[in-house]
Tab-separated table of C-alpha atoms in Angstrom:
chain	number	residue	atom	x	y	z
A	28	MET	CA	-14.433	20.755	21.239
A	29	PHE	CA	-11.007	20.032	19.838
A	30	SER	CA	-9.558	19.335	23.256
A	31	ASN	CA	-12.221	16.621	23.754
A	32	VAL	CA	-11.307	15.054	20.391
A	33	ALA	CA	-7.650	15.111	21.276
A	34	ASN	CA	-8.254	13.485	24.650
A	35	SER	CA	-10.396	10.768	23.121
A	36	LEU	CA	-7.640	9.967	20.616
A	37	GLY	CA	-4.979	9.830	23.342
A	38	VAL	CA	-2.925	12.441	21.600
A	39	GLY	CA	-0.023	13.357	23.863
A	40	SER	CA	-0.912	10.597	26.368
A	41	GLY	CA	2.476	8.845	25.979
A	42	LEU	CA	0.891	5.408	25.798
A	43	ASN	CA	3.502	2.661	26.873
A	44	THR	CA	2.596	-0.113	24.436
A	45	ALA	CA	5.544	-2.330	25.505
A	46	GLN	CA	4.300	-2.420	29.099
A	47	LEU	CA	0.756	-2.913	27.876
A	48	VAL	CA	1.862	-5.992	25.864
A	49	THR	CA	3.689	-7.390	28.890
A	50	ASP	CA	0.654	-6.887	31.133
A	51	LEU	CA	-1.673	-8.526	28.627
A	52	LEU	CA	0.681	-11.536	28.295
A	53	ALA	CA	0.905	-11.886	32.070
A	54	ALA	CA	-2.875	-11.809	32.321
A	55	SER	CA	-3.159	-14.425	29.579
A	56	GLN	CA	-0.409	-16.794	30.843
A	57	GLY	CA	-0.309	-16.155	34.563
A	58	VAL	CA	-3.082	-18.494	35.689
A	59	LYS	CA	-1.943	-21.314	33.409
A	60	LEU	CA	1.708	-21.050	34.490
A	61	SER	CA	0.715	-20.821	38.140
A	62	GLN	CA	-1.303	-24.029	37.838
A	63	LEU	CA	1.556	-25.758	36.025
A	64	ASN	CA	4.034	-24.675	38.699
A	65	GLU	CA	1.795	-26.109	41.404
A	66	ARG	CA	1.503	-29.410	39.503
A	67	SER	CA	5.245	-29.465	38.878
A	68	GLN	CA	6.041	-28.854	42.535
A	69	LEU	CA	3.658	-31.602	43.654
A	70	ASN	CA	4.985	-34.038	41.065
A	71	SER	CA	8.593	-33.282	42.052
A	72	SER	CA	7.800	-33.967	45.694
A	73	ARG	CA	6.163	-37.252	44.682
A	74	ILE	CA	9.195	-38.259	42.605
A	75	SER	CA	11.479	-37.521	45.564
A	76	ALA	CA	9.206	-39.380	47.976
A	77	MET	CA	8.984	-42.404	45.660
A	78	ALA	CA	12.776	-42.493	45.264
A	79	ALA	CA	13.135	-42.255	49.042
A	80	THR	CA	10.673	-45.141	49.435
A	81	GLN	CA	12.634	-47.349	47.052
A	82	SER	CA	15.886	-46.466	48.814
A	83	ALA	CA	14.341	-47.178	52.218
A	84	ILE	CA	13.152	-50.629	51.121
A	85	THR	CA	16.582	-51.456	49.677
A	86	THR	CA	18.333	-50.248	52.836
A	87	PHE	CA	15.923	-52.168	55.067
A	88	SER	CA	16.386	-55.381	53.081
A	89	ALA	CA	20.190	-55.005	53.118
A	90	ALA	CA	20.214	-54.357	56.872
A	91	VAL	CA	18.178	-57.484	57.584
A	92	LYS	CA	20.397	-59.541	55.281
A	93	GLU	CA	23.521	-58.244	56.998
A	94	THR	CA	22.103	-59.205	60.389
A	95	LEU	CA	21.232	-62.639	59.012
A	96	ASN	CA	24.590	-63.292	57.368
A	97	GLY	CA	25.314	-66.066	59.860
A	98	GLN	CA	27.886	-64.131	61.806
A	99	GLY	CA	25.142	-62.471	63.825
A	100	PHE	CA	24.379	-65.844	65.399
A	101	VAL	CA	27.942	-66.576	66.487
A	102	GLY	CA	29.831	-63.280	66.638
A	103	ASP	CA	33.377	-63.112	65.251
A	104	LEU	CA	35.148	-66.469	65.231
A	105	VAL	CA	38.224	-67.049	67.333
A	106	SER	CA	40.714	-69.901	67.471
A	107	GLY	CA	42.105	-71.056	70.795
A	108	ARG	CA	45.525	-71.448	69.125
A	109	GLN	CA	45.966	-68.728	66.553
A	110	ASP	CA	49.548	-69.892	65.996
A	111	LEU	CA	48.148	-73.168	64.641
A	112	ALA	CA	44.966	-72.050	62.836
A	113	ILE	CA	42.620	-69.103	62.405
A	114	ALA	CA	38.912	-69.225	61.532
A	115	SER	CA	36.429	-66.982	59.733
A	116	VAL	CA	32.775	-67.102	58.669
A	117	LEU	CA	32.221	-68.109	55.045
A	118	GLU	CA	30.405	-65.375	53.164
A	119	GLY	CA	26.698	-66.050	52.868
A	120	SER	CA	26.833	-68.967	55.334
A	121	ARG	CA	25.737	-69.557	58.887
A	122	PRO	CA	28.242	-71.437	61.090
A	123	GLU	CA	26.962	-74.580	62.749
A	124	GLY	CA	28.406	-77.068	65.171
A	125	LEU	CA	30.259	-74.538	67.331
A	126	PRO	CA	32.151	-74.742	69.564
A	127	ALA	CA	34.327	-77.322	67.807
A	128	SER	CA	37.459	-79.109	68.988
A	129	VAL	CA	40.303	-78.948	66.458
A	130	GLU	CA	43.653	-80.737	66.161
A	131	VAL	CA	46.107	-79.921	63.363
A	132	VAL	CA	47.960	-83.180	62.718
A	133	GLN	CA	49.693	-82.141	59.483
A	134	ILE	CA	49.671	-79.082	57.260
A	135	ALA	CA	49.595	-79.297	53.479
A	136	VAL	CA	52.954	-78.871	51.778
A	137	ALA	CA	53.683	-77.852	48.187
A	138	GLN	CA	56.355	-79.715	46.211
A	139	ARG	CA	59.453	-77.597	45.652
A	140	GLU	CA	62.457	-78.228	43.396
A	141	ILE	CA	65.667	-76.127	43.378
A	142	SER	CA	68.337	-75.848	40.711
A	143	ASP	CA	72.120	-75.709	41.014
A	144	VAL	CA	73.728	-72.318	41.640
A	145	PHE	CA	74.280	-69.992	38.659
A	146	ALA	CA	76.423	-66.865	38.717
A	147	THR	CA	73.487	-64.492	38.131
A	148	ALA	CA	69.871	-64.552	37.026
A	149	SER	CA	70.998	-63.559	33.525
A	150	THR	CA	73.511	-66.411	33.222
A	151	ALA	CA	72.799	-68.722	30.257
A	152	VAL	CA	71.323	-72.067	31.251
A	153	GLY	CA	71.531	-73.727	27.844
A	154	GLU	CA	68.848	-74.190	25.206
A	155	ARG	CA	66.533	-77.064	26.012
A	156	THR	CA	62.925	-78.125	26.456
A	157	LEU	CA	61.566	-78.654	29.955
A	158	THR	CA	58.455	-80.843	30.172
A	159	ILE	CA	56.322	-80.523	33.312
A	160	ASN	CA	53.945	-83.424	33.950
A	161	ASN	CA	51.232	-83.298	36.598
A	162	SER	CA	47.559	-84.088	37.081
A	163	GLY	CA	46.714	-81.186	34.765
A	164	GLY	CA	48.599	-82.641	31.792
A	165	SER	CA	51.931	-82.234	30.064
A	166	PHE	CA	53.465	-78.787	29.466
A	167	ASP	CA	56.520	-78.057	27.294
A	168	ILE	CA	58.654	-75.034	28.170
A	169	VAL	CA	61.059	-74.161	25.333
A	170	ILE	CA	64.296	-72.398	26.252
A	171	ASP	CA	65.956	-70.915	23.159
A	172	SER	CA	68.091	-67.921	22.270
A	173	SER	CA	65.288	-65.545	23.227
A	174	ASN	CA	65.083	-66.700	26.862
A	175	ASN	CA	68.321	-68.557	27.501
A	176	SER	CA	68.877	-67.456	31.077
A	177	LEU	CA	67.701	-68.288	34.567
A	178	ALA	CA	65.324	-65.303	34.448
A	179	GLY	CA	64.059	-66.338	30.999
A	180	MET	CA	63.381	-69.857	32.236
A	181	ARG	CA	61.503	-68.479	35.237
A	182	ASP	CA	59.271	-66.310	33.047
A	183	ALA	CA	58.608	-69.165	30.602
A	184	ILE	CA	57.564	-71.524	33.414
A	185	ASN	CA	55.244	-68.905	34.929
A	186	ALA	CA	53.621	-68.348	31.536
A	187	SER	CA	53.019	-72.050	30.910
A	188	ASN	CA	49.769	-72.311	32.950
A	189	SER	CA	51.030	-75.637	34.240
A	190	GLY	CA	50.138	-74.931	37.863
A	191	VAL	CA	53.851	-74.746	38.676
A	192	THR	CA	55.404	-71.384	39.483
A	193	ALA	CA	59.056	-70.386	39.478
A	194	MET	CA	61.125	-67.781	41.268
A	195	ILE	CA	64.795	-66.926	41.640
A	196	LEU	CA	66.605	-66.888	44.983
A	197	THR	CA	69.897	-64.987	45.124
A	198	ASP	CA	72.529	-64.852	47.838
A	199	LYS	CA	76.293	-64.336	47.933
A	200	ALA	CA	76.831	-67.759	46.341
A	201	GLY	CA	74.772	-66.878	43.271
A	202	SER	CA	71.240	-67.438	41.908
A	203	ARG	CA	69.018	-70.520	41.986
A	204	LEU	CA	65.728	-71.353	40.303
A	205	VAL	CA	62.979	-72.651	42.587
A	206	MET	CA	59.951	-74.418	41.107
A	207	GLU	CA	56.882	-74.796	43.311
A	208	ALA	CA	53.509	-76.501	42.841
A	209	GLN	CA	50.269	-75.827	44.657
A	210	GLU	CA	49.702	-77.444	48.043
A	211	GLY	CA	48.792	-81.102	48.307
A	212	VAL	CA	49.690	-84.492	46.904
A	213	ASP	CA	47.410	-84.082	43.888
A	214	SER	CA	49.564	-81.178	42.661
A	215	ALA	CA	52.820	-83.183	42.535
A	216	PHE	CA	54.828	-82.807	39.330
A	217	THR	CA	57.818	-84.219	37.485
A	218	VAL	CA	60.266	-82.456	35.163
A	219	THR	CA	61.998	-84.034	32.186
A	220	GLN	CA	64.534	-82.311	29.959
A	221	SER	CA	65.531	-82.761	26.329
A	222	GLY	CA	67.820	-80.966	23.913
A	223	ALA	CA	71.477	-80.468	23.119
A	224	SER	CA	72.398	-78.830	26.432
A	225	PRO	CA	73.212	-80.955	29.461
A	226	ALA	CA	70.305	-81.461	31.840
A	227	MET	CA	70.023	-78.932	34.651
A	228	ASN	CA	70.096	-80.546	38.063
A	229	LEU	CA	66.971	-80.169	40.212
A	230	THR	CA	66.915	-81.140	43.865
A	231	ASN	CA	63.691	-81.801	45.779
A	232	ILE	CA	63.499	-79.661	48.915
A	233	ALA	CA	59.826	-80.203	49.831
A	234	THR	CA	57.701	-83.304	49.338
A	235	PRO	CA	53.983	-82.668	48.658
A	236	LEU	CA	51.658	-83.456	51.554
A	237	ASP	CA	47.944	-83.117	52.250
A	238	SER	CA	46.685	-81.436	55.404
A	239	ILE	CA	45.269	-83.631	58.173
A	240	ILE	CA	43.015	-82.226	60.870
A	241	ARG	CA	40.697	-83.714	63.453
A	242	ILE	CA	37.372	-81.998	64.151
A	243	ASP	CA	35.760	-83.301	67.313
A	244	GLY	CA	37.880	-86.441	66.873
A	245	ILE	CA	36.971	-87.006	63.213
A	246	GLU	CA	40.038	-87.082	60.925
A	247	LEU	CA	39.788	-85.144	57.662
A	248	ASN	CA	42.283	-84.885	54.776
A	249	ASN	CA	42.470	-81.877	52.453
A	250	SER	CA	44.832	-80.873	49.665
A	251	SER	CA	45.037	-77.303	50.966
A	252	ASN	CA	45.721	-75.442	54.188
A	253	THR	CA	42.498	-73.499	53.589
A	254	VAL	CA	39.835	-75.878	54.821
A	255	THR	CA	36.110	-75.412	54.187
A	256	GLY	CA	33.425	-77.947	54.992
A	257	ALA	CA	35.040	-79.340	58.109
A	258	ILE	CA	32.790	-77.053	60.161
A	259	PRO	CA	29.670	-75.902	58.265
A	260	GLY	CA	29.882	-72.207	57.423
A	261	VAL	CA	33.468	-71.868	58.686
A	262	GLN	CA	36.788	-71.469	56.867
A	263	ILE	CA	39.859	-72.718	58.738
A	264	SER	CA	43.294	-71.488	57.680
A	265	LEU	CA	46.003	-73.869	58.908
A	266	LEU	CA	49.303	-72.286	59.916
A	267	ALA	CA	51.267	-75.039	61.703
A	268	ALA	CA	50.858	-78.638	62.889
A	269	GLN	CA	51.082	-79.850	66.435
A	270	ALA	CA	49.754	-83.368	66.698
A	271	GLY	CA	48.175	-84.193	70.034
A	272	THR	CA	47.251	-80.575	70.794
A	273	THR	CA	43.547	-79.703	70.643
A	274	PHE	CA	41.987	-76.267	70.767
A	275	THR	CA	38.534	-74.773	70.325
A	276	ILE	CA	37.008	-72.669	67.554
A	277	ASN	CA	34.009	-70.684	68.747
A	278	GLY	CA	32.287	-67.331	68.539
A	279	ALA	CA	34.280	-64.519	70.116
A	280	SER	CA	31.230	-62.754	71.490
A	281	GLU	CA	27.786	-63.583	72.795
A	282	PRO	CA	25.681	-64.831	69.885
A	283	LEU	CA	22.706	-62.818	68.751
A	284	ASP	CA	19.685	-64.512	70.311
A	285	VAL	CA	16.440	-65.042	68.465
A	286	ARG	CA	14.541	-62.576	70.626
A	287	GLY	CA	17.123	-59.879	69.877
A	288	LEU	CA	16.921	-60.627	66.169
A	289	VAL	CA	13.119	-60.469	66.099
A	290	THR	CA	13.139	-57.263	68.127
A	291	GLU	CA	15.682	-55.650	65.777
A	292	PHE	CA	13.619	-56.635	62.765
A	293	VAL	CA	10.369	-55.260	64.218
A	294	THR	CA	12.065	-51.978	65.193
A	295	ALA	CA	13.564	-51.485	61.716
A	296	TYR	CA	10.312	-52.479	60.003
A	297	ASN	CA	8.313	-50.002	62.087
A	298	GLU	CA	10.653	-47.150	61.146
A	299	LEU	CA	10.078	-47.955	57.475
A	300	ARG	CA	6.315	-48.319	57.922
A	301	ARG	CA	5.943	-45.043	59.845
A	302	SER	CA	7.802	-43.170	57.106
A	303	LEU	CA	5.439	-44.711	54.531
A	304	ASN	CA	2.411	-43.796	56.674
A	305	GLU	CA	3.633	-40.193	56.820
A	306	ALA	CA	4.252	-40.052	53.068
A	307	THR	CA	0.797	-41.432	52.235
A	308	LYS	CA	-1.359	-39.758	54.891
A	309	PRO	CA	-4.476	-38.039	53.422
A	310	GLY	CA	-5.108	-34.335	53.837
A	311	LEU	CA	-7.993	-34.056	56.327
A	312	GLU	CA	-10.077	-30.973	57.138
A	313	GLY	CA	-8.122	-28.747	54.802
A	314	GLY	CA	-4.734	-29.955	56.060
A	315	SER	CA	-1.978	-30.934	53.668
A	316	GLY	CA	-1.514	-34.651	53.022
A	317	GLY	CA	1.658	-36.603	52.367
A	318	PRO	CA	3.347	-36.354	48.968
A	319	LEU	CA	2.249	-39.905	48.098
A	320	ALA	CA	-1.324	-39.610	49.336
A	321	GLY	CA	-3.535	-41.659	47.021
A	322	ASP	CA	-0.582	-42.920	44.963
A	323	ARG	CA	-1.208	-46.416	43.605
A	324	GLY	CA	2.439	-47.403	43.736
A	325	ALA	CA	2.792	-46.401	47.381
A	326	ARG	CA	-0.380	-48.319	48.264
A	327	GLU	CA	1.052	-51.439	46.620
A	328	VAL	CA	4.305	-51.069	48.586
A	329	ILE	CA	2.314	-50.928	51.826
A	330	ARG	CA	0.158	-53.883	50.774
A	331	LYS	CA	3.144	-56.103	50.082
A	332	LEU	CA	4.953	-55.135	53.270
A	333	SER	CA	1.776	-55.850	55.217
A	334	GLN	CA	2.027	-59.483	54.104
A	335	MET	CA	5.327	-60.014	55.955
A	336	THR	CA	3.848	-61.568	59.096
A	337	SER	CA	1.805	-64.106	57.112
A	338	THR	CA	4.442	-64.939	54.481
A	339	GLN	CA	5.654	-68.535	54.795
A	340	LEU	CA	9.401	-68.481	55.436
A	341	THR	CA	9.850	-72.264	55.565
A	342	ASP	CA	7.799	-75.392	54.961
A	343	VAL	CA	9.261	-77.484	57.800
A	344	GLY	CA	8.966	-77.368	61.572
A	345	ASP	CA	6.354	-75.979	63.940
A	346	PHE	CA	7.023	-72.348	62.990
A	347	LYS	CA	6.565	-71.206	59.425
A	348	THR	CA	5.633	-67.497	59.654
A	349	LEU	CA	6.425	-64.533	61.860
A	350	ALA	CA	2.839	-64.677	63.112
A	351	ASP	CA	3.556	-68.182	64.423
A	352	ILE	CA	6.087	-66.776	66.906
A	353	GLY	CA	3.988	-63.824	68.063
A	354	VAL	CA	4.747	-61.022	65.597
A	355	ARG	CA	1.468	-59.273	64.813
A	356	THR	CA	0.294	-56.285	62.776
A	357	GLU	CA	-1.304	-53.269	64.487
A	358	ASN	CA	-4.026	-51.028	63.057
A	359	ASP	CA	-1.501	-48.513	61.705
A	360	GLY	CA	0.443	-51.248	59.935
A	361	THR	CA	3.357	-51.329	62.386
A	362	LEU	CA	4.402	-54.580	64.037
A	363	SER	CA	4.413	-55.615	67.682
A	364	ILE	CA	5.590	-58.694	69.551
A	365	ASP	CA	3.365	-60.881	71.686
A	366	ASN	CA	6.039	-61.719	74.257
A	367	THR	CA	4.018	-64.516	75.839
A	368	ARG	CA	3.696	-66.289	72.510
A	369	LEU	CA	7.345	-65.664	71.590
A	370	ASP	CA	8.520	-67.014	74.952
A	371	ALA	CA	6.463	-70.161	74.433
A	372	ALA	CA	7.890	-70.636	70.932
A	373	LEU	CA	11.462	-70.149	72.164
A	374	ALA	CA	10.922	-72.610	74.966
A	375	LEU	CA	9.523	-75.168	72.529
A	376	ASP	CA	12.266	-74.987	69.883
A	377	SER	CA	14.484	-71.908	69.494
A	378	GLY	CA	16.609	-73.729	66.912
A	379	ALA	CA	13.600	-74.176	64.638
A	380	ILE	CA	12.915	-70.441	64.833
A	381	LYS	CA	16.512	-69.704	63.813
A	382	LEU	CA	16.186	-72.014	60.825
A	383	MET	CA	12.876	-70.381	59.893
A	384	LEU	CA	14.447	-66.918	59.966
A	385	GLU	CA	17.596	-68.090	58.175
A	386	PRO	CA	17.491	-71.593	56.663
A	387	ALA	CA	20.779	-73.467	56.574
A	388	VAL	CA	20.073	-74.137	52.883
A	389	THR	CA	17.857	-71.727	50.959
A	390	THR	CA	15.290	-73.280	48.611
A	391	GLU	CA	12.091	-72.158	46.918
A	392	THR	CA	10.088	-73.242	49.958
A	393	GLN	CA	12.670	-72.288	52.589
A	394	ILE	CA	13.345	-68.643	51.870
A	395	GLY	CA	13.865	-67.195	55.340
A	396	LEU	CA	13.418	-63.570	56.258
A	397	SER	CA	15.973	-62.305	53.738
A	398	GLY	CA	14.330	-64.273	50.945
A	399	ALA	CA	10.903	-62.860	51.788
A	400	LEU	CA	12.231	-59.306	51.700
A	401	ASP	CA	14.151	-59.975	48.482
A	402	ALA	CA	10.951	-61.278	46.880
A	403	ILE	CA	9.078	-58.113	47.874
A	404	ALA	CA	11.852	-55.802	46.683
A	405	THR	CA	12.206	-57.707	43.396
A	406	ALA	CA	8.467	-57.623	42.729
A	407	LEU	CA	8.241	-53.904	43.461
A	408	LYS	CA	11.283	-52.967	41.376
A	409	SER	CA	10.732	-55.272	38.387
A	410	ASP	CA	9.851	-53.773	35.005
A	411	SER	CA	6.143	-54.170	35.780
A	412	GLY	CA	6.512	-53.647	39.527
A	413	ALA	CA	4.585	-50.994	41.456
A	414	LEU	CA	7.630	-48.833	42.201
A	415	THR	CA	8.896	-48.937	38.625
A	416	VAL	CA	5.464	-48.199	37.147
A	417	ALA	CA	4.869	-45.375	39.645
A	418	GLN	CA	8.215	-43.786	38.856
A	419	GLN	CA	7.552	-44.075	35.126
A	420	ARG	CA	4.125	-42.500	35.591
A	421	LEU	CA	5.546	-39.610	37.588
A	422	GLU	CA	8.300	-39.126	35.027
A	423	THR	CA	5.664	-39.040	32.252
A	424	ILE	CA	3.765	-36.369	34.183
A	425	ARG	CA	6.977	-34.374	34.594
A	426	GLU	CA	7.586	-34.513	30.853
A	427	SER	CA	3.988	-33.521	30.055
A	428	ILE	CA	4.260	-30.536	32.402
A	429	ALA	CA	7.463	-29.479	30.689
A	430	GLU	CA	5.769	-29.818	27.291
A	431	ALA	CA	2.742	-27.815	28.476
A	432	ARG	CA	5.000	-25.068	29.808
A	433	GLU	CA	6.842	-24.983	26.494
A	434	LYS	CA	3.503	-24.781	24.642
A	435	ILE	CA	2.323	-21.878	26.821
A	436	ASN	CA	5.601	-20.070	26.195
A	437	GLU	CA	5.325	-20.683	22.441
A	438	ASP	CA	1.717	-19.436	22.403
A	439	GLY	CA	2.825	-16.460	24.464
A	440	GLU	CA	5.466	-15.541	21.930
A	441	LYS	CA	2.892	-15.732	19.140
A	442	LEU	CA	0.504	-13.549	21.152
A	443	ARG	CA	3.312	-11.091	21.850
A	444	GLU	CA	3.999	-10.798	18.119
A	445	GLN	CA	0.284	-10.288	17.400
A	446	LEU	CA	-0.071	-7.625	20.099
A	447	GLN	CA	3.069	-5.857	18.968
A	448	THR	CA	1.770	-5.868	15.385
A	449	THR	CA	-1.637	-4.602	16.527
A	450	PHE	CA	-0.211	-1.816	18.660
A	451	ALA	CA	2.254	-0.895	15.944
A	452	GLY	CA	-0.725	-0.435	13.583
A	453	LEU	CA	-2.514	1.567	16.283
A	454	GLU	CA	0.511	3.799	16.634
A	455	ARG	CA	0.482	4.396	12.867
A	456	GLN	CA	-3.219	5.252	12.949
A	457	LEU	CA	-2.657	7.616	15.868
A	458	SER	CA	0.157	9.245	13.935
A	459	ILE	CA	-2.169	9.752	10.950
A	460	LEU	CA	-4.900	11.147	13.212
A	461	ARG	CA	-2.426	13.508	14.818
A	462	SER	CA	-1.415	14.779	11.391
A	463	THR	CA	-5.059	15.188	10.403
A	464	GLN	CA	-5.827	16.956	13.652
A	465	SER	CA	-2.913	19.322	13.124
A	466	TYR	CA	-4.105	20.117	9.601
A	467	VAL	CA	-7.660	20.748	10.723
A	468	GLU	CA	-6.497	22.974	13.550
A	469	GLN	CA	-4.386	24.983	11.123
A	470	GLN	CA	-7.359	25.370	8.767
A	471	PHE	CA	-9.652	26.551	11.521
A	472	ALA	CA	-6.983	28.900	12.800
A	473	SER	CA	-6.535	30.347	9.313
A	474	PHE	CA	-10.292	30.699	8.944
A	475	ASN	CA	-10.565	32.535	12.248
A	476	ASP	CA	-7.695	34.827	11.321
A	477	ASN	CA	-9.351	35.701	8.004
A	478	ASN	CA	-12.601	36.497	9.772
């Protein structure tokens, strides 16, 4: 009888209440945490996939823009007489009118004035005021006790913002001050002196001249030896003059043809589109789908990219869209080229296709391929754009998952405290029952002994 009572009370069972609390908590939290972990893992993969999508669009747009920077149509520029002039593509421009015949008749020269010889750069030159007059105005340079030396005068001239710079030349005879303007006749200057000290002699050693070049027989004057505008999209740096000698500026390599450009674009676009197709593919027949399957932001990215072939790139000429030259969209969203149609377009006017892909002057209605991609990327990444909104939504989900996990953990701690309190009370009750049981057993034992 008493052994049955003892067993039912768990006396001597060594009940592990700490493990029991842990097991009960795991049973209570396990399913919820498992579900949260699955949501968190899926959301993290979507965040990564969305970031990869944005990066891919940016990279694709930059690659197209780099190909269309003008240099792709002409290759590197080369001058037939690099001792007379060198040429380079102006950033953001497309060279036109190449090859071009060039003749350097005269290079631009900066006015230079040189002083008499002084013993050293620190030799006193006498306190005075130098006044430099040029097209920029009148500039007073005060030489006093604080800068009364050739070096002090040099520093004061350089700090005057007059457009005239000064330097000191030193040889075994001593030191001289050289004053120099910028290139060209418009930068000519005069120097007047006032004050108690005798005027310092200045001797002209270079008379200002403008540069004179002939481009395809047309004479052009410039105030600098860096010439822009003579050949559209090209910068010419003049090094020496040799009147009567002509040379050619042209592309150093075979220009990128329109067919090659279109093919490169289609290939790059298809790589981007296939990666988006993979990221958004639905899970069919129990299979796992892409991380962005069903995502609204990803769908909007695909929708906008799908408009590329029908987007108007220019409002002039026979060809205004990629579809007009034979670029078409396949069922999976990738692009293909109708070579027959492209050949016909090239035969009709390849120059018009070039200007459609990259207008000589970009306007609201002549955006070119780069402009179309920029418009898509800007729309997607704006504050209300699909990519931005999608990323914000995914970030909100991430935060809500973190908050839910924190709430489960907080509730778990409260439950742990409740269970520990409950089991602590149970342990006290068991202790009381054990004491009662011991007393009863002693009483029965005493009763049996007396009988």
